[in-house]
Short mmCIF file of C-alpha atoms in Angstrom, two decimals:
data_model
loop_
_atom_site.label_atom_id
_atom_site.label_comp_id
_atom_site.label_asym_id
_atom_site.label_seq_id
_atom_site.Cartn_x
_atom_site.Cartn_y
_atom_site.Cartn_z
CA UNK S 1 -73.43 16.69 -69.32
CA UNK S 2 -74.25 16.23 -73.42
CA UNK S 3 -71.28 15.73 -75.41
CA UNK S 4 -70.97 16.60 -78.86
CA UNK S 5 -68.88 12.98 -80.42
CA UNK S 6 -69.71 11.17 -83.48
CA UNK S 7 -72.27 8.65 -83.30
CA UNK S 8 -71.25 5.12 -83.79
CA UNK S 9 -72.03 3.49 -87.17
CA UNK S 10 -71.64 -0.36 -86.88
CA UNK S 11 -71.69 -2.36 -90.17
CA UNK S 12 -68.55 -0.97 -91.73
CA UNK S 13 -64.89 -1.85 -92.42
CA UNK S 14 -61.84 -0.70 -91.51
CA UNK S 15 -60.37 0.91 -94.36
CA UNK S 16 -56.54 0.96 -94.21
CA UNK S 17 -53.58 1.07 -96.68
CA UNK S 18 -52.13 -2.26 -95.89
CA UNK S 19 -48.10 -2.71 -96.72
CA UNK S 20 -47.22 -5.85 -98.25
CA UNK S 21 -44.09 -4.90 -100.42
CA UNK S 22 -42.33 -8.01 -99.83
CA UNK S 23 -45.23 -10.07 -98.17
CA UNK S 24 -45.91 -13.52 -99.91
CA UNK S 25 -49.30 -13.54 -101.72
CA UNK S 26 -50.95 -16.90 -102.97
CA UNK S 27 -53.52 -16.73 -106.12
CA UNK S 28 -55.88 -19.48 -106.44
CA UNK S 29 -57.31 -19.30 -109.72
CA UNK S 30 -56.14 -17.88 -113.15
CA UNK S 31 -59.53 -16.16 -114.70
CA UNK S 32 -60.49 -12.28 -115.15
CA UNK S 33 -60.53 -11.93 -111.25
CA UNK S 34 -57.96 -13.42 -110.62
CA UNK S 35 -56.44 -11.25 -113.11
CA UNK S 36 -57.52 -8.41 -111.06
CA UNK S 37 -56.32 -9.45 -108.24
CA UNK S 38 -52.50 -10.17 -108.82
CA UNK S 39 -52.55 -6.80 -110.51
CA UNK S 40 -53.77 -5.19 -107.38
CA UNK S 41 -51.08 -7.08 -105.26
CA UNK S 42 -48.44 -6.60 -107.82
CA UNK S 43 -49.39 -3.01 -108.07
CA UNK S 44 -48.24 -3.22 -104.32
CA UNK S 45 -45.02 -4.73 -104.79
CA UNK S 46 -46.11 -8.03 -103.12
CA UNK S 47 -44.04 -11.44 -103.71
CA UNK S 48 -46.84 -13.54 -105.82
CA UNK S 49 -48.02 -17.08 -106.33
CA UNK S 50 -50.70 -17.98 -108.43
CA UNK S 51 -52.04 -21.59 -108.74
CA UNK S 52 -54.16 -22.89 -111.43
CA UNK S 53 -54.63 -25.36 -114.15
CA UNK S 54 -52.99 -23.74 -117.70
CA UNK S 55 -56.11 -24.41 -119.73
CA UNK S 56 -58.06 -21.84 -117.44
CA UNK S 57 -55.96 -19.04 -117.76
CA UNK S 58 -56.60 -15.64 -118.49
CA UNK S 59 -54.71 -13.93 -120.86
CA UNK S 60 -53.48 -11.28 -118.43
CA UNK S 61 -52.35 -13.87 -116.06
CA UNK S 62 -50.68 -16.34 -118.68
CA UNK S 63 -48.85 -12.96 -119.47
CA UNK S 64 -47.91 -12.00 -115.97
CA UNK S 65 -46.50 -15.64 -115.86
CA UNK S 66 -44.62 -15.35 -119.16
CA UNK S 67 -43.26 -12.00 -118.25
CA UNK S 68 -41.93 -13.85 -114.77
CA UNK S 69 -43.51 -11.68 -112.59
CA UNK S 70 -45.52 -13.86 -110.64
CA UNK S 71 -44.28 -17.76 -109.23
CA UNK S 72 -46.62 -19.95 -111.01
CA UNK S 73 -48.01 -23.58 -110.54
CA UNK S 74 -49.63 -25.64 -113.18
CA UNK S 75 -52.68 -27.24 -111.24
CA UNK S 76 -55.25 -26.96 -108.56
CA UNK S 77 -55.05 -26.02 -105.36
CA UNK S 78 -53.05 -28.21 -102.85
CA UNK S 79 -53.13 -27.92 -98.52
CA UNK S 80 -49.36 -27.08 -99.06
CA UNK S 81 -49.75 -24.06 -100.93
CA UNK S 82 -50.85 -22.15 -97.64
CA UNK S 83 -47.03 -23.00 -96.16
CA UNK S 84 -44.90 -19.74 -95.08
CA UNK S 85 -47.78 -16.97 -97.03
CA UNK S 86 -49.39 -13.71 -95.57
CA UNK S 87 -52.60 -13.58 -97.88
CA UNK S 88 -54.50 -15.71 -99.92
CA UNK S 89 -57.14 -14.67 -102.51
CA UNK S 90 -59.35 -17.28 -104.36
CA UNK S 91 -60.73 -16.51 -107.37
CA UNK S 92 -62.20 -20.02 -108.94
CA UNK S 93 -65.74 -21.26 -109.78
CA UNK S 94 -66.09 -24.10 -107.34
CA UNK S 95 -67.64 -22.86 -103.54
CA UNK S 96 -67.13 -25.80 -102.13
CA UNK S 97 -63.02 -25.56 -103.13
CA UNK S 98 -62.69 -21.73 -101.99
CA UNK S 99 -64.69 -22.67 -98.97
CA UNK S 100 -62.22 -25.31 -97.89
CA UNK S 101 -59.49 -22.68 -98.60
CA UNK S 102 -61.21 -20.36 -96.26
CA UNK S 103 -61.37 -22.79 -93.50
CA UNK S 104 -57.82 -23.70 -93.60
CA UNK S 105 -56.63 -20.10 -94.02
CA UNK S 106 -59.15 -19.54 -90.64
CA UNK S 107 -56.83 -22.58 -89.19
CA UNK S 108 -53.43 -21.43 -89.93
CA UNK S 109 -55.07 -17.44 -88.93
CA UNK S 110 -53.41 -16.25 -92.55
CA UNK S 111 -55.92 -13.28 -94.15
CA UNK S 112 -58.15 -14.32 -96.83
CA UNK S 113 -60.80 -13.25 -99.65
CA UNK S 114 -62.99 -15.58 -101.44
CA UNK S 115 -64.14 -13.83 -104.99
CA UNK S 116 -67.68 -12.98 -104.31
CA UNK S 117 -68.17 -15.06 -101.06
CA UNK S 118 -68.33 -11.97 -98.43
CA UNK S 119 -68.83 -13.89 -95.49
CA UNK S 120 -66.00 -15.46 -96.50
CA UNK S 121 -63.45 -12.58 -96.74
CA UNK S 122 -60.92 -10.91 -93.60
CA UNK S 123 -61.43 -7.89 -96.23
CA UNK S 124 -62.85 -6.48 -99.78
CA UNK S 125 -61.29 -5.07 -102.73
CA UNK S 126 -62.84 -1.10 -103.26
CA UNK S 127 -62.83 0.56 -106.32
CA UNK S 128 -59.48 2.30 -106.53
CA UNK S 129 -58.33 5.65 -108.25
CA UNK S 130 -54.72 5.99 -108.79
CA UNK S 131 -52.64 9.12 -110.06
CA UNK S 132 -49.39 7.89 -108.42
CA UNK S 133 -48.46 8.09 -105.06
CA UNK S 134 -52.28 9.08 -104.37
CA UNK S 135 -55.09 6.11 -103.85
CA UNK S 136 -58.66 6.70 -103.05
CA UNK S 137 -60.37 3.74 -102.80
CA UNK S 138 -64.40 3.60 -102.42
CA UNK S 139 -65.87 0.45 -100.66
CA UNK S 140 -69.68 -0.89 -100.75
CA UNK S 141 -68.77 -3.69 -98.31
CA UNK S 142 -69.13 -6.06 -100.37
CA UNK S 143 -72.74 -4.88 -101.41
CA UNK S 144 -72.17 -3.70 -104.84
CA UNK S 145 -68.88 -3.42 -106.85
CA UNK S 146 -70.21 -2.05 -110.15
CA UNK S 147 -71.88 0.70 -107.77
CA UNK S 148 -68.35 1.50 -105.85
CA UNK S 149 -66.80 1.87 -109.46
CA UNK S 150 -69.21 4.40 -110.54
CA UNK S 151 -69.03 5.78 -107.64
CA UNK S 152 -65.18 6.25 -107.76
CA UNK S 153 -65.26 7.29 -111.52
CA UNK S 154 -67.39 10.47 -110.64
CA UNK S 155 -64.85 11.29 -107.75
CA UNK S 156 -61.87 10.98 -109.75
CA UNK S 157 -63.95 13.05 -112.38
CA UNK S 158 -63.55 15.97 -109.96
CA UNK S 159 -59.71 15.74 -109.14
CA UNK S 160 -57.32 18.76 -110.58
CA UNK S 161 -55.59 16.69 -113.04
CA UNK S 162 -51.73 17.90 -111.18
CA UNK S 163 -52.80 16.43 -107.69
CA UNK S 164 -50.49 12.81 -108.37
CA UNK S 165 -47.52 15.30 -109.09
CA UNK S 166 -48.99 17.53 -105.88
CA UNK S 167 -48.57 14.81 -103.84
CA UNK S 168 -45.09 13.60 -104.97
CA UNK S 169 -43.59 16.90 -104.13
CA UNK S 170 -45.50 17.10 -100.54
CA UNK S 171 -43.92 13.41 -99.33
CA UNK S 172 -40.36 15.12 -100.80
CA UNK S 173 -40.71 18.26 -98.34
CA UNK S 174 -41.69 16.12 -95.84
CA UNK S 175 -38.90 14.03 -95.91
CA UNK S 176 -36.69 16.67 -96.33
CA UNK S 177 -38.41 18.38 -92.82
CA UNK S 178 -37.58 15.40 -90.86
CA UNK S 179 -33.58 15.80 -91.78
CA UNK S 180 -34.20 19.00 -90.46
CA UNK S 181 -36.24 18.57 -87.53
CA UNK S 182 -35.57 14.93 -86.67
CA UNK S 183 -36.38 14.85 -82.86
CA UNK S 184 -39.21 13.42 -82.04
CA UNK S 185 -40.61 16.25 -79.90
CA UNK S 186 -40.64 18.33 -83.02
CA UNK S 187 -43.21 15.53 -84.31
CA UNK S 188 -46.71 18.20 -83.73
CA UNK S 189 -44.78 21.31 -84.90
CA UNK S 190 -44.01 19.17 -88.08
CA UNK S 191 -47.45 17.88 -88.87
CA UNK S 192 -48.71 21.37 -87.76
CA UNK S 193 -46.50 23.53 -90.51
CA UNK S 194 -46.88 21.07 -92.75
CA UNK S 195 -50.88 21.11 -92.66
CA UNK S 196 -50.20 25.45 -93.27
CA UNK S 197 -48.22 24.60 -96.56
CA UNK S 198 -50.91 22.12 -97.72
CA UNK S 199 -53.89 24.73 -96.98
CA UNK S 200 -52.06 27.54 -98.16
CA UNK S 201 -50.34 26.88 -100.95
CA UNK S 202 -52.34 26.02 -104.26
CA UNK S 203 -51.72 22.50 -106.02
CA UNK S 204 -50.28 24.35 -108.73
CA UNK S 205 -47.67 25.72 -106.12
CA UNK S 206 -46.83 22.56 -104.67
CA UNK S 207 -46.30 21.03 -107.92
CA UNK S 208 -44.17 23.28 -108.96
CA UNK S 209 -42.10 23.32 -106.08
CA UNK S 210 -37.89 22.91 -107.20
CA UNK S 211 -35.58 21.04 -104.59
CA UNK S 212 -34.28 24.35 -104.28
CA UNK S 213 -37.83 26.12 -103.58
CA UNK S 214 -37.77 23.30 -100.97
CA UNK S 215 -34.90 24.00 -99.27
CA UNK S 216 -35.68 27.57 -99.04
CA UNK S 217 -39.07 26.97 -97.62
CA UNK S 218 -37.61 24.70 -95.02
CA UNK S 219 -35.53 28.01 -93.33
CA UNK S 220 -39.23 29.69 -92.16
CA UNK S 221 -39.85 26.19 -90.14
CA UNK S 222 -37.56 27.02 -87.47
CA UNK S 223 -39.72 30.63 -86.83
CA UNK S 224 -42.73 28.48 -87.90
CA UNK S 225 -43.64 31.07 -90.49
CA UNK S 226 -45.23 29.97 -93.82
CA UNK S 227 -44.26 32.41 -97.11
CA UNK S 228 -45.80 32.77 -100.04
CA UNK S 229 -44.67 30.89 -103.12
CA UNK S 230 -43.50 34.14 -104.49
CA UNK S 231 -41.11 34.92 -101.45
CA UNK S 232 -39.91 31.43 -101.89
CA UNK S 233 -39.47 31.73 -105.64
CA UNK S 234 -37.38 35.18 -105.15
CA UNK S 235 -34.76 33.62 -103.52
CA UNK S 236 -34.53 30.53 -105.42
CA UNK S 237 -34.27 32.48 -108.32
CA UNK S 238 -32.72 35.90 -107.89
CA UNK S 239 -33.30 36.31 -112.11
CA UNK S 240 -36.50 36.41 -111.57
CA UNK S 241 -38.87 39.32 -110.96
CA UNK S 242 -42.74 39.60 -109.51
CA UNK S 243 -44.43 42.21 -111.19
CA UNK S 244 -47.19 41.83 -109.03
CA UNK S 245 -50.22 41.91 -110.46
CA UNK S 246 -49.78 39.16 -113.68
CA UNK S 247 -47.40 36.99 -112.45
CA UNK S 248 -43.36 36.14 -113.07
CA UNK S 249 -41.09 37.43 -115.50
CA UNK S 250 -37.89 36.57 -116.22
#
C-alpha cells in the first residue's frame, strides 16, 4: 500500500511563537546586536537584563537603560548572572567569552543564542514582519540573515495594507465565540465556522466588523450558518439600506 504523506525534510528548525511575557531575559553585550536583540524581547514583553561595560554601549541600548526599561549592569559578564533566568542571548566580540556562556547555559539547561555562533544557539532570530497582532517571520537557519530580510521585505511587499487591523478583529470574534460556545466539545465546530468567516468574508469585511456586527454574526453559529456581511450589516444597522448593485447607503 503507497501512501500519499509529506516527505521528511531534516535540516530545519522548529519555528514556533515562543511566550515569554514575564520570562527573565539576560543580555550580554550592549552593541547594535545587542540592540536588536532586547528590542525583539522587549517587543515580547519579556523582564530584561542586559550586562555590559558603559563605554561599549550602543546608543539604543544606553537609551533603553535611561528610559528604565531594561535592568542594567555596568560590567562584564559574571557566572552569577545566569541565577533564576529563562534565556540568555550574547551579543559581544570575544568567542572565547560567549563560548563559556554557552557552556554554562548547556549546564544549568537555560536556552541560549550566541550572535553569529550557530552551533552555538538552542534557536535563531528570523527576519520578522510586524503589522500588530500579525508576525511572519522568515528563517535561513542561520545561513544568511541579510538573505531572510530580503526575503521578508518582498513578502510583506505583497500584504493588503488592512490585514494587522484584519487580524485584530478575528482574535475579538473569537473570543467573543468562546463566551458563547465555551464547552469544550464545541472546540471543532468553533475552529470549523470560524475557518468559513475567514475564507468567506473579505479583509475589508473583517476589518470593518463593529462589536455589534459581531454579536449579530455570532446568532448564525448555533445553526452553523455563515451570512454575508450585508445580512449582518442590515441588522446592525436598520438605517441602512443595500441597493444592491453599488454598495450601502444611508
Amino acid at each position: 500500500m503507497t501512501h500519499d504523506f509529506p516527505p521528511v525534510e531534516g535540516g530545519g528548525s522548529l519555528i514556533l511563537a515562543w511566550q515569554i511575557r514575564n520570562k527573565r531575559v539576560l543580555v550580554v553585550g550592549g552593541g547594535e546586536v545587542a540592540a536588536g536583540r532586547i528590542l525583539n524581547v522587549l517587543n515580547a514583553d519579556a523582564k530584561v537584563t542586559v550586562v555590559s561595560p558603559r563605554e561599549g554601549l550602543n546608543p539604543e541600548v544606553a537609551y533603553r537603560i535611561e528610559q528604565k526599561q531594561v535592568d542594567y549592569h555596568d560590567r562584564k559578564f559574571e557566572t552569577a548572572d545566569l541565577d533564576n533566568v529563562d534565556m540568555v542571548l550574547t551579543a559581544i566580540d570575544d568567542p572565547e567569552a560567549s563560548t563559556r556562556i554557552w557552556k554554562l547555559c548547556k549546564e544549568r539547561k537555560v536556552a541560549a543564542n550566541i550572535a553569529d555562533v550557530p552551533p552555538e544557539c538552542d534557536f535563531y532570530f528570523g527576519s520578522v514582519h510586524r503589522d500588530g497582532p500579525l508576525q511572519i517571520m522568515v528563517s535561513t537557519n542561520g545561513n544568511g540573515p541579510k538573505l531572510a530580510s530580503m526575503v521578508r521585505k518582498q513578502i510583506a511587499s505583497g500584504l493588503p495594507p488592512n490585514i494587522g487591523d484584519a487580524v485584530k478583529k478575528v482574535g475579538a470574534l473569537r473570543k467573543k465565540l468562546r463566551k458563547v460556545a465555551p464547552e469544550p466539545e464545541e472546540g471543532p465546530k468553533r475552529m470549523q465556522w470560524m475557518s468559513k468567516v475567514c475564507e468567506q468574508w473579505s479583509l475589508q469585511e473583517l476589518t470593518d466588523l463593529s462589536d455589534k456586527d459581531m454579536e449579530i454574526l455570532l446568532g448564525f453559529y448555533a445553526p452553523n450558518e455563515i451570512p454575508s456581511s450585508e445580512v449582518v450589516r442590515m441588522q446592525s444597522r436598520p438605517d441602512w439600506a443595500f441597493d444592491g448593485s453599488f454598495g450601502w447607503s444611508v
